[in-house]
């Protein structure tokens, strides 16, 4: 899957944990932060380009595993605890879910390249039995193999994007009008 779906997970998480009356700066920080966490497993693309042939940096390899998601969550918990953040365990749980979502979602993509979800316990590459999520061919951006799946992905994740970026004041106003009926 391309970055649109992964970022959609991040912005939904960021929006979901931000109070309706919360300040805009906190919202933007959370949208960006959780989107970065949702994309973190794809750091293997960058690392693999600098160190080709290193098994740890193969695409959809160890960086996509549930263990790596747990390690990132534990590091986040330590950082949040040191910073005096309230409820670091809850935040770490959300960090785990956002990072782990990347590998889990990639198992559903239209690809033959499985995901090493269970690394380091297994090197098996796992694919879901259903390949239902579009996977635009990034190497051919002007061809139908890219455009058609990209349009499908935009439509699939449109509700997430609308939820994340609809102004809270509109939502609060709509709720008020519906409650008045």
XYZ file of N, CA and C in Angstrom:
543
model
N 0.850 -1.180 0.000
C 0.000 0.000 0.000
C 0.886 1.231 0.000
N 0.418 2.288 -0.636
C 1.200 3.516 -0.668
C 0.999 4.307 0.612
N 1.677 5.410 0.700
C 1.677 6.162 1.948
C 0.332 6.779 2.304
N -0.585 6.946 1.367
C -1.883 7.556 1.681
C -2.632 6.805 2.777
N -2.678 5.496 2.673
C -3.394 4.693 3.662
C -2.709 4.700 5.013
N -1.383 4.606 5.012
C -0.655 4.606 6.286
C -0.798 5.956 6.988
N -0.666 7.026 6.234
C -0.815 8.359 6.826
C -2.246 8.565 7.321
N -3.223 7.999 6.611
C -4.614 8.105 7.070
C -4.761 7.513 8.466
N -4.108 6.404 8.729
C -4.138 5.802 10.066
C -3.554 6.776 11.081
N -2.439 7.401 10.744
C -1.795 8.350 11.654
C -2.641 9.573 11.943
N -3.264 10.135 10.916
C -4.064 11.344 11.155
C -5.341 11.029 11.920
N -5.911 9.849 11.693
C -7.099 9.457 12.460
C -6.722 9.292 13.931
N -5.582 8.655 14.206
C -5.140 8.493 15.595
C -4.875 9.853 16.239
N -4.193 10.728 15.518
C -3.910 12.063 16.059
C -5.163 12.859 16.326
N -6.096 12.790 15.416
C -7.361 13.510 15.586
C -8.184 12.904 16.718
N -8.153 11.587 16.819
C -8.946 10.897 17.824
C -8.535 11.194 19.255
N -7.273 11.513 19.471
C -6.805 11.769 20.840
C -6.715 13.251 21.162
N -7.192 14.084 20.262
C -7.151 15.527 20.496
C -8.548 16.022 20.828
N -8.679 16.699 21.945
C -9.961 17.213 22.413
C -10.556 18.170 21.383
N -11.858 18.138 21.265
C -12.563 19.025 20.334
C -12.182 20.479 20.607
N -12.034 20.831 21.864
C -11.687 22.194 22.232
C -10.177 22.389 22.377
N -9.399 21.344 22.015
C -7.948 21.412 22.142
C -7.346 22.451 21.219
N -6.115 22.849 21.550
C -5.491 23.878 20.717
C -4.994 23.282 19.404
N -4.984 24.120 18.384
C -4.620 23.685 17.039
C -3.187 23.218 16.930
N -2.304 23.801 17.725
C -0.891 23.416 17.684
C -0.720 21.962 18.136
N -1.433 21.577 19.194
C -1.370 20.185 19.669
C -1.910 19.248 18.595
N -2.987 19.642 17.936
C -3.579 18.810 16.892
C -2.584 18.597 15.753
N -1.986 19.664 15.278
C -1.034 19.553 14.168
C 0.138 18.662 14.571
N 0.652 18.854 15.776
C 1.754 18.028 16.252
C 1.383 16.558 16.302
N 0.180 16.268 16.750
C -0.256 14.871 16.834
C -0.518 14.279 15.452
N -1.098 15.064 14.551
C -1.315 14.568 13.189
C 0.012 14.206 12.530
N 0.979 15.097 12.647
C 2.292 14.865 12.043
C 3.015 13.722 12.758
N 2.989 13.729 14.092
C 3.699 12.714 14.864
C 3.169 11.308 14.615
N 1.847 11.149 14.672
C 1.281 9.815 14.454
C 1.407 9.381 12.996
N 1.372 10.330 12.070
C 1.596 9.976 10.658
C 3.021 9.478 10.460
N 3.978 10.137 11.098
C 5.378 9.692 11.015
C 5.533 8.293 11.610
N 4.862 8.056 12.741
C 4.922 6.719 13.345
C 4.293 5.663 12.433
N 3.206 6.018 11.762
C 2.548 5.084 10.849
C 3.441 4.740 9.657
N 4.302 5.674 9.279
C 5.217 5.457 8.146
C 6.562 4.869 8.573
N 6.845 4.866 9.865
C 8.155 4.436 10.380
C 8.631 3.094 9.817
N 7.797 2.068 9.717
C 8.292 0.801 9.162
C 8.890 0.917 7.758
N 8.447 1.884 6.980
C 9.005 2.051 5.638
C 10.372 2.731 5.639
N 10.906 2.999 6.822
C 12.289 3.505 6.894
C 13.245 2.469 6.313
N 12.780 1.220 6.207
C 13.624 0.187 5.600
C 13.945 0.506 4.140
N 13.092 1.260 3.466
C 13.374 1.660 2.081
C 14.596 2.570 2.010
N 14.683 3.497 2.949
C 15.813 4.437 2.983
C 17.074 3.715 3.444
N 16.967 2.980 4.543
C 18.125 2.265 5.073
C 18.627 1.222 4.086
N 17.700 0.533 3.426
C 18.092 -0.461 2.428
C 18.805 0.153 1.233
N 18.467 1.393 0.885
C 19.145 2.066 -0.228
C 20.596 2.399 0.143
N 20.812 2.728 1.407
C 22.169 3.042 1.858
C 22.997 1.791 2.142
N 22.315 0.702 2.515
C 23.004 -0.544 2.844
C 22.335 -1.719 2.134
N 22.459 -1.780 0.796
C 21.803 -2.856 0.053
C 22.350 -4.222 0.462
N 21.466 -5.196 0.483
C 21.880 -6.557 0.807
C 21.863 -6.881 2.291
N 21.618 -5.881 3.155
C 21.545 -6.130 4.592
C 20.131 -6.628 4.901
N 20.042 -7.850 5.414
C 18.739 -8.493 5.620
C 17.820 -7.693 6.535
N 18.366 -6.990 7.515
C 17.539 -6.201 8.438
C 16.790 -5.070 7.731
N 17.299 -4.645 6.583
C 16.707 -3.494 5.900
C 15.991 -3.862 4.610
N 15.654 -5.147 4.439
C 14.848 -5.535 3.285
C 13.443 -4.986 3.476
N 12.825 -4.579 2.358
C 11.489 -3.994 2.466
C 10.495 -5.019 2.991
N 9.637 -4.530 3.887
C 8.627 -5.331 4.580
C 9.252 -6.441 5.413
N 10.484 -6.178 5.855
C 11.204 -7.121 6.706
C 11.008 -6.789 8.176
N 12.078 -6.872 8.970
C 11.971 -6.683 10.418
C 11.332 -5.366 10.862
N 11.519 -4.300 10.108
C 10.943 -3.015 10.524
C 9.411 -3.048 10.542
N 8.827 -4.015 9.879
C 7.371 -4.154 9.831
C 6.831 -5.129 10.882
N 7.705 -5.628 11.757
C 7.291 -6.651 12.722
C 6.588 -6.058 13.934
N 5.836 -6.907 14.594
C 5.136 -6.508 15.812
C 6.126 -6.243 16.943
N 7.263 -6.930 16.938
C 8.290 -6.709 17.964
C 8.876 -5.301 17.831
N 9.160 -4.870 16.618
C 9.674 -3.512 16.424
C 8.634 -2.491 16.860
N 7.370 -2.731 16.573
C 6.300 -1.831 17.023
C 6.277 -1.760 18.547
N 6.480 -2.890 19.211
C 6.506 -2.915 20.677
C 7.722 -2.160 21.217
N 8.863 -2.315 20.569
C 10.073 -1.592 21.008
C 9.868 -0.087 20.859
N 9.293 0.344 19.759
C 9.017 1.773 19.556
C 8.065 2.272 20.644
N 7.062 1.482 20.980
C 6.109 1.866 22.028
C 6.792 1.961 23.390
N 7.681 1.044 23.692
C 8.409 1.072 24.969
C 9.307 2.301 25.043
N 9.991 2.604 23.958
C 10.827 3.818 23.919
C 9.960 5.053 24.117
N 8.806 5.078 23.465
C 7.883 6.215 23.630
C 7.439 6.337 25.080
N 7.157 5.211 25.729
C 6.729 5.241 27.132
C 7.828 5.819 28.024
N 9.060 5.423 27.790
C 10.173 5.964 28.573
C 10.323 7.469 28.353
N 10.240 7.899 27.113
C 10.374 9.330 26.799
C 9.234 10.118 27.438
N 8.021 9.615 27.320
C 6.862 10.309 27.890
C 6.923 10.340 29.412
N 7.391 9.263 30.025
C 7.554 9.233 31.481
C 8.594 10.253 31.921
N 9.729 10.293 31.224
C 10.792 11.247 31.560
C 10.323 12.689 31.378
N 9.422 12.907 30.420
C 8.911 14.259 30.155
C 7.771 14.626 31.104
N 7.343 13.683 31.952
C 6.273 13.959 32.899
C 4.886 13.913 32.292
N 4.756 13.288 31.157
C 3.456 13.174 30.477
C 2.535 12.270 31.281
N 1.285 12.668 31.412
C 0.342 11.805 32.118
C -0.054 10.635 31.217
N -0.298 9.508 31.806
C -0.744 8.285 31.137
C 0.217 7.798 30.045
N 1.507 7.655 30.347
C 2.435 7.210 29.299
C 2.103 5.821 28.761
N 1.508 4.968 29.568
C 1.134 3.631 29.104
C 0.060 3.671 28.031
N -0.916 4.553 28.204
C -1.974 4.693 27.188
C -1.402 5.199 25.877
N -0.531 6.212 25.984
C 0.087 6.757 24.777
C 0.952 5.695 24.095
N 1.688 4.924 24.899
C 2.535 3.868 24.335
C 1.674 2.816 23.637
N 0.523 2.498 24.210
C -0.391 1.551 23.565
C -0.853 2.050 22.210
N -1.155 3.349 22.139
C -1.573 3.926 20.862
C -0.410 3.929 19.865
N 0.789 4.248 20.350
C 1.983 4.208 19.488
C 2.145 2.799 18.917
N 2.008 1.778 19.768
C 2.126 0.400 19.293
C 1.104 0.125 18.191
N -0.143 0.483 18.420
C -1.195 0.215 17.440
C -0.932 0.905 16.103
N -0.472 2.155 16.168
C -0.215 2.906 14.932
C 0.950 2.299 14.161
N 2.052 1.995 14.850
C 3.215 1.416 14.162
C 2.881 0.004 13.666
N 2.234 -0.798 14.490
C 1.890 -2.172 14.100
C 0.895 -2.196 12.943
N 0.055 -1.173 12.842
C -0.932 -1.139 11.762
C -0.267 -1.191 10.393
N 0.933 -0.650 10.284
C 1.621 -0.599 8.995
C 1.845 -2.007 8.443
N 2.472 -2.856 9.250
C 2.737 -4.216 8.791
C 1.460 -5.006 8.560
N 0.494 -4.826 9.461
C -0.769 -5.551 9.325
C -1.507 -5.148 8.051
N -1.527 -3.864 7.769
C -2.193 -3.378 6.562
C -1.455 -3.850 5.308
N -0.108 -3.869 5.376
C 0.656 -4.324 4.209
C 0.374 -5.782 3.855
N -0.054 -6.582 4.821
C -0.378 -7.979 4.497
C -1.613 -8.071 3.607
N -2.424 -7.020 3.590
C -3.652 -7.006 2.795
C -3.481 -6.367 1.423
N -2.273 -5.880 1.129
C -2.031 -5.190 -0.131
C -1.965 -6.130 -1.316
N -2.159 -5.575 -2.492
C -2.085 -6.339 -3.730
C -0.623 -6.488 -4.116
N 0.038 -7.426 -3.447
C 1.470 -7.642 -3.619
C 1.786 -9.096 -3.319
N 2.886 -9.563 -3.868
C 3.356 -10.914 -3.561
C 4.407 -10.898 -2.467
N 4.835 -9.711 -2.053
C 5.879 -9.579 -1.040
C 5.239 -9.586 0.343
N 5.424 -10.665 1.059
C 4.855 -10.781 2.398
C 5.566 -9.882 3.404
N 5.085 -9.927 4.623
C 5.573 -9.072 5.700
C 6.122 -9.959 6.815
N 7.286 -9.614 7.342
C 7.886 -10.369 8.442
C 7.290 -9.894 9.773
N 6.013 -10.143 9.964
C 5.310 -9.696 11.162
C 5.857 -10.325 12.440
N 6.336 -11.538 12.368
C 6.735 -12.270 13.566
C 8.243 -12.275 13.804
N 9.002 -11.455 13.054
C 10.435 -11.358 13.274
C 10.660 -10.871 14.703
N 11.589 -11.313 15.461
C 12.718 -12.217 15.213
C 12.405 -13.680 15.478
N 11.164 -13.993 15.791
C 10.786 -15.371 16.094
C 10.646 -16.220 14.834
N 10.386 -15.559 13.717
C 10.236 -16.258 12.438
C 10.620 -15.308 11.315
N 11.276 -15.855 10.301
C 11.611 -15.070 9.116
C 10.534 -15.193 8.034
N 9.461 -15.907 8.358
C 8.382 -16.102 7.384
C 7.768 -14.761 7.000
N 7.462 -14.649 5.724
C 6.780 -13.458 5.218
C 5.302 -13.797 5.089
N 4.487 -13.021 5.777
C 3.063 -13.324 5.891
C 2.258 -12.428 4.953
N 1.320 -13.055 4.255
C 0.340 -12.337 3.448
C -1.042 -12.805 3.887
N -1.962 -11.889 3.963
C -3.340 -12.258 4.270
C -3.914 -13.029 3.085
N -4.922 -13.847 3.322
C -5.519 -14.573 2.197
C -6.261 -13.648 1.230
N -6.578 -12.431 1.669
C -7.279 -11.475 0.805
C -6.329 -10.329 0.492
N -6.200 -10.003 -0.761
C -5.375 -8.879 -1.203
C -6.315 -7.777 -1.655
N -6.910 -7.102 -0.672
C -8.009 -6.188 -0.949
C -7.598 -4.727 -1.027
N -6.401 -4.394 -0.554
C -5.992 -2.993 -0.558
C -5.149 -2.677 -1.787
N -5.419 -1.544 -2.418
C -4.662 -1.183 -3.621
C -3.192 -0.946 -3.296
N -2.360 -1.177 -4.286
C -0.921 -0.998 -4.126
C -0.387 -0.316 -5.390
N -0.469 1.027 -5.448
C -0.027 1.734 -6.658
C 1.435 1.437 -6.988
N 1.718 1.233 -8.266
C 3.073 0.951 -8.741
C 3.862 2.250 -8.802
N 4.577 2.555 -7.726
C 5.284 3.833 -7.613
C 6.346 4.033 -8.689
N 6.863 2.937 -9.218
C 7.916 3.048 -10.232
C 7.372 3.482 -11.599
N 6.047 3.513 -11.750
C 5.416 3.925 -13.007
C 4.314 4.943 -12.726
N 4.656 6.159 -12.258
C 3.635 7.104 -11.793
C 2.693 7.653 -12.864
N 3.024 7.533 -14.109
C 2.151 8.085 -15.146
C 1.361 7.005 -15.874
N 1.452 5.778 -15.402
C 0.763 4.684 -16.057
C -0.485 4.274 -15.283
N -1.337 3.533 -15.963
C -2.584 3.080 -15.357
C -2.340 2.232 -14.108
N -1.233 1.483 -14.082
C -0.903 0.628 -12.933
C -0.687 1.448 -11.665
N -0.474 2.730 -11.818
C -0.318 3.616 -10.669
C -1.610 4.378 -10.393
N -2.173 4.960 -11.432
C -3.302 5.870 -11.268
C -4.559 5.148 -10.766
N -4.905 4.018 -11.344
C -6.131 3.314 -10.952
C -6.102 2.887 -9.483
N -5.027 2.223 -9.009
C -4.988 1.878 -7.584
C -4.922 3.106 -6.674
N -4.295 4.179 -7.137
C -4.223 5.393 -6.332
C -5.613 5.988 -6.131
N -6.396 6.029 -7.197
C -7.777 6.525 -7.096
C -8.583 5.631 -6.152
N -8.408 4.318 -6.271
C -9.109 3.387 -5.378
C -8.705 3.625 -3.928
N -7.417 3.871 -3.693
C -6.945 4.116 -2.333
C -7.490 5.433 -1.780
N -7.541 6.458 -2.605
C -8.109 7.738 -2.167
C -9.563 7.543 -1.756
N -10.331 6.832 -2.562
C -11.741 6.596 -2.241
C -11.895 5.732 -0.987
N -11.055 4.735 -0.836
C -11.117 3.841 0.316
C -10.857 4.589 1.621
N -9.884 5.478 1.615
C -9.507 6.184 2.840
C -10.142 7.567 2.971
N -11.018 7.938 2.052
C -11.672 9.243 2.115
C -12.386 9.487 3.441
N -13.114 8.524 3.997
C -13.750 8.781 5.297
C -12.736 9.121 6.396
N -11.597 8.468 6.388
C -10.565 8.761 7.393
C -10.034 10.180 7.220
N -9.777 10.557 5.966
C -9.262 11.910 5.708
C -10.304 12.969 6.076
N -11.579 12.709 5.768
C -12.635 13.660 6.131
C -12.732 13.803 7.643
N -12.686 12.681 8.359
C -12.716 12.727 9.823
C -11.546 13.541 10.365
N -10.369 13.306 9.821
C -9.170 13.956 10.353
C -9.136 15.453 10.071
N -9.662 15.874 8.933
C -9.467 17.265 8.539
C -10.732 18.118 8.496
N -11.869 17.569 8.880
C -13.063 18.393 9.003
C -12.902 19.259 10.247
N -13.065 20.564 10.112
C -12.901 21.432 11.295
C -13.809 21.005 12.440
N -13.245 20.953 13.621
C -14.001 20.525 14.801
C -15.219 21.413 15.041
N -15.116 22.688 14.708
C -16.253 23.581 14.920
C -17.447 23.144 14.073
N -17.200 22.632 12.859
C -18.285 22.136 12.017
C -18.941 20.926 12.653
N -18.106 20.026 13.183
C -18.630 18.810 13.808
C -19.444 19.167 15.046
N -18.915 20.094 15.871
C -19.629 20.510 17.083
C -20.955 21.166 16.709
N -20.970 21.989 15.664
C -22.201 22.640 15.218
C -23.215 21.629 14.723
N -22.753 20.639 13.965
C -23.637 19.592 13.463
C -24.227 18.782 14.623
N -23.392 18.449 15.590
C -23.894 17.721 16.763
C -24.951 18.541 17.497
N -24.712 19.837 17.631
C -25.664 20.713 18.299
C -26.996 20.768 17.579
N -26.951 20.871 16.254
C -28.189 20.901 15.464
C -28.928 19.580 15.554
N -28.199 18.468 15.544
C -28.839 17.155 15.629
C -29.435 16.931 17.024
N -28.749 17.426 18.061
C -29.257 17.265 19.426
C -30.499 18.125 19.661
N -30.620 19.252 18.945
C -31.750 20.161 19.111
C -33.025 19.564 18.491
N -32.892 18.611 17.627
C -34.071 18.031 16.949
C -34.823 17.119 17.819
